[in-house]
Protein backbone atom coordinates (compact mmCIF):
# COMPACT_ATOMS: atom_id res chain seq x y z
CA UNK A 1 4.82 -16.72 23.11
CA UNK A 2 6.90 -14.74 20.61
CA UNK A 3 4.17 -12.31 19.56
CA UNK A 4 6.50 -10.18 17.46
CA UNK A 5 7.64 -13.00 15.16
CA UNK A 6 4.21 -14.62 15.00
CA UNK A 7 2.61 -11.31 14.09
CA UNK A 8 5.33 -10.59 11.53
CA UNK A 9 4.77 -13.96 9.85
CA UNK A 10 1.04 -13.36 9.59
CA UNK A 11 1.66 -9.87 8.21
CA UNK A 12 4.06 -11.30 5.60
CA UNK A 13 1.56 -13.95 4.55
CA UNK A 14 -1.21 -11.38 4.36
CA UNK A 15 0.93 -9.07 2.23
CA UNK A 16 1.66 -11.92 -0.17
CA UNK A 17 -2.03 -12.85 -0.42
CA UNK A 18 -2.88 -9.19 -1.03
CA UNK A 19 -0.36 -9.07 -3.90
CA UNK A 20 -1.97 -12.23 -5.27
CA UNK A 21 -5.39 -10.56 -4.84
CA UNK A 22 -6.59 -13.41 -2.62
CA UNK A 23 -8.82 -11.29 -0.42
CA UNK A 24 -10.11 -14.11 1.82
CA UNK A 25 -6.71 -15.51 2.79
CA UNK A 26 -5.24 -12.01 3.16
CA UNK A 27 -8.04 -11.09 5.57
CA UNK A 28 -7.59 -14.27 7.62
CA UNK A 29 -3.85 -13.67 8.01
CA UNK A 30 -4.15 -9.97 8.80
CA UNK A 31 -6.89 -10.58 11.37
CA UNK A 32 -4.61 -13.13 13.05
CA UNK A 33 -1.72 -10.65 13.05
CA UNK A 34 -3.86 -7.88 14.50
CA UNK A 35 -5.22 -10.18 17.19
CA UNK A 36 -1.72 -11.23 18.26
CA UNK A 37 -0.22 -7.73 18.23
CA UNK A 38 -3.18 -5.72 19.55
CA UNK A 39 -2.13 -5.12 23.16
CA UNK A 40 1.61 -5.65 22.95
CA UNK A 41 3.40 -2.33 23.48
CA UNK A 42 6.60 -3.14 21.51
CA UNK A 43 4.42 -4.27 18.56
CA UNK A 44 2.59 -0.94 18.11
CA UNK A 45 4.44 0.10 14.92
CA UNK A 46 3.94 -3.40 13.49
CA UNK A 47 0.28 -3.30 14.49
CA UNK A 48 -0.23 -0.09 12.56
CA UNK A 49 1.65 -1.46 9.56
CA UNK A 50 -0.77 -4.41 9.71
CA UNK A 51 -3.65 -1.94 9.74
CA UNK A 52 -2.23 -0.45 6.53
CA UNK A 53 -2.41 -3.91 4.97
CA UNK A 54 -5.97 -4.27 6.28
CA UNK A 55 -6.78 -1.04 4.45
CA UNK A 56 -5.31 -2.61 1.30
CA UNK A 57 -7.63 -5.58 1.73
CA UNK A 58 -10.58 -3.20 2.14
CA UNK A 59 -9.50 -1.40 -1.04
CA UNK A 60 -9.38 -4.74 -2.84
CA UNK A 61 -12.94 -5.50 -1.74
CA UNK A 62 -14.19 -2.02 -2.72
CA UNK A 63 -14.66 -0.71 0.84
CA UNK A 64 -12.83 2.56 0.20
CA UNK A 65 -14.41 4.42 3.13
CA UNK A 66 -13.35 1.62 5.48
CA UNK A 67 -9.84 1.74 4.06
CA UNK A 68 -9.62 5.48 4.67
CA UNK A 69 -10.85 5.00 8.24
CA UNK A 70 -8.07 2.46 8.87
CA UNK A 71 -5.47 4.72 7.27
CA UNK A 72 -6.59 7.77 9.25
CA UNK A 73 -6.01 5.78 12.45
CA UNK A 74 -2.54 4.76 11.22
CA UNK A 75 -1.77 8.35 10.25
CA UNK A 76 -2.77 9.66 13.69
CA UNK A 77 -0.50 7.08 15.35
CA UNK A 78 2.46 7.86 13.08
CA UNK A 79 2.12 11.60 13.63
CA UNK A 80 1.83 11.15 17.40
CA UNK A 81 4.70 8.67 17.71
CA UNK A 82 7.21 9.87 15.14
CA UNK A 83 6.10 13.32 14.12
CA UNK A 84 4.95 11.93 10.78
CA UNK A 85 8.47 11.09 9.65
CA UNK A 86 8.25 7.34 9.09
CA UNK A 87 5.27 6.61 6.89
CA UNK A 88 5.66 3.30 5.08
CA UNK A 89 5.40 3.57 1.29
CA UNK A 90 2.38 1.24 1.30
CA UNK A 91 0.49 3.82 3.38
CA UNK A 92 0.56 6.34 0.52
CA UNK A 93 -0.31 3.71 -2.09
CA UNK A 94 -3.32 2.44 -0.14
CA UNK A 95 -4.56 5.93 0.66
CA UNK A 96 -4.30 6.91 -3.00
CA UNK A 97 -6.16 3.72 -4.02
CA UNK A 98 -8.94 4.57 -1.56
CA UNK A 99 -9.25 8.10 -2.97
CA UNK A 100 -9.18 6.71 -6.51
CA UNK A 101 -11.95 4.28 -5.61
CA UNK A 102 -14.03 7.16 -4.25
CA UNK A 103 -13.40 9.10 -7.47
CA UNK A 104 -11.45 11.77 -5.59
CA UNK A 105 -8.80 11.95 -8.28
CA UNK A 106 -7.12 15.16 -7.12
CA UNK A 107 -6.73 13.71 -3.62
CA UNK A 108 -5.18 10.52 -5.05
CA UNK A 109 -2.73 12.56 -7.12
CA UNK A 110 -1.87 14.88 -4.22
CA UNK A 111 -1.17 12.06 -1.77
CA UNK A 112 1.24 10.42 -4.21
CA UNK A 113 3.01 13.66 -5.05
CA UNK A 114 3.34 14.49 -1.33
CA UNK A 115 5.06 11.13 -0.80
CA UNK A 116 8.12 11.96 -2.91
CA UNK A 117 10.97 9.66 -2.08
CA UNK A 118 8.76 7.25 -0.14
CA UNK A 119 9.34 3.84 -1.62
CA UNK A 120 11.21 5.07 -4.64
CA UNK A 121 13.57 2.13 -4.40
CA UNK A 122 10.82 -0.48 -4.22
CA UNK A 123 9.90 -1.38 -7.78
CA UNK A 124 6.44 -2.72 -6.96
CA UNK A 125 5.55 0.36 -4.92
CA UNK A 126 6.76 2.61 -7.74
CA UNK A 127 4.75 0.60 -10.27
CA UNK A 128 1.64 0.91 -8.09
CA UNK A 129 2.23 4.65 -7.75
CA UNK A 130 2.45 5.22 -11.49
CA UNK A 131 -0.51 2.93 -12.15
CA UNK A 132 -2.69 4.98 -9.79
CA UNK A 133 -1.48 8.25 -11.31
CA UNK A 134 -2.29 6.98 -14.81
CA UNK A 135 -5.83 6.07 -13.77
CA UNK A 136 -6.40 9.32 -11.87
CA UNK A 137 -5.13 11.57 -14.66
CA UNK A 138 -7.04 9.59 -17.26
CA UNK A 139 -10.26 9.93 -15.24
CA UNK A 140 -9.67 13.69 -15.01
CA UNK A 141 -9.13 13.90 -18.77
CA UNK A 142 -5.49 14.99 -18.44
CA UNK A 143 -4.18 12.55 -21.02
CA UNK A 144 -0.76 14.14 -21.33
CA UNK A 145 -0.01 13.52 -17.64
CA UNK A 146 -1.57 10.06 -17.92
CA UNK A 147 0.76 9.22 -20.78
CA UNK A 148 3.84 10.55 -18.95
CA UNK A 149 3.02 8.42 -15.91
CA UNK A 150 2.24 5.44 -18.11
CA UNK A 151 5.72 5.72 -19.62
CA UNK A 152 7.19 5.71 -16.09
CA UNK A 153 5.00 2.72 -15.20
CA UNK A 154 6.25 0.76 -18.23
CA UNK A 155 9.86 1.62 -17.38
CA UNK A 156 9.45 0.29 -13.82
CA UNK A 157 7.66 -2.83 -15.06
CA UNK A 158 10.47 -3.45 -17.56
CA UNK A 159 13.06 -3.11 -14.79
CA UNK A 160 11.16 -5.62 -12.67
CA UNK A 161 10.98 -8.01 -15.63
CA UNK A 162 14.74 -7.77 -16.19
CA UNK A 163 15.40 -8.54 -12.53
CA UNK A 164 12.88 -11.37 -12.52
CA UNK A 165 14.32 -12.89 -15.69
CA UNK A 166 17.93 -12.67 -14.50
CA UNK A 167 16.89 -14.26 -11.22
CA UNK A 168 15.17 -17.11 -13.07
CA UNK A 169 18.22 -17.65 -15.26
CA UNK A 170 20.47 -17.76 -12.20
């Protein structure tokens, strides 16, 4: 009967499967999380975080319009509930991926630049951000900006490798 913890576990499993690009398992877990948290008032923020992950799954499958629809619902909730102050870093990443998939490169770039500070301490989120910026600038033909962002991407990836290696050694 602990909907919060059950939903959180399903969200965590879905997030892991999304990182592993296992679309089918990610969808199963996120659907379970959404089902559990749907009508539970204290789970509303978690529910909308789960919808952000669902948008990520839609991006993975190439349903960029569906991803944007999910994210627009999340955005409306976050603006209504918190005045737009507490957007999770994954929100910006998934929205930028959806714009990138729809070949709206300027939109993808703008959403990431408007999210300054969001997720800066999360290496994977920063790596995703720079990866999207590289692809968007490259598609626009702005190779100088693509290269600058690629250098940032490599730096973040190197930092993650150092942490991963030291953790393995330990």
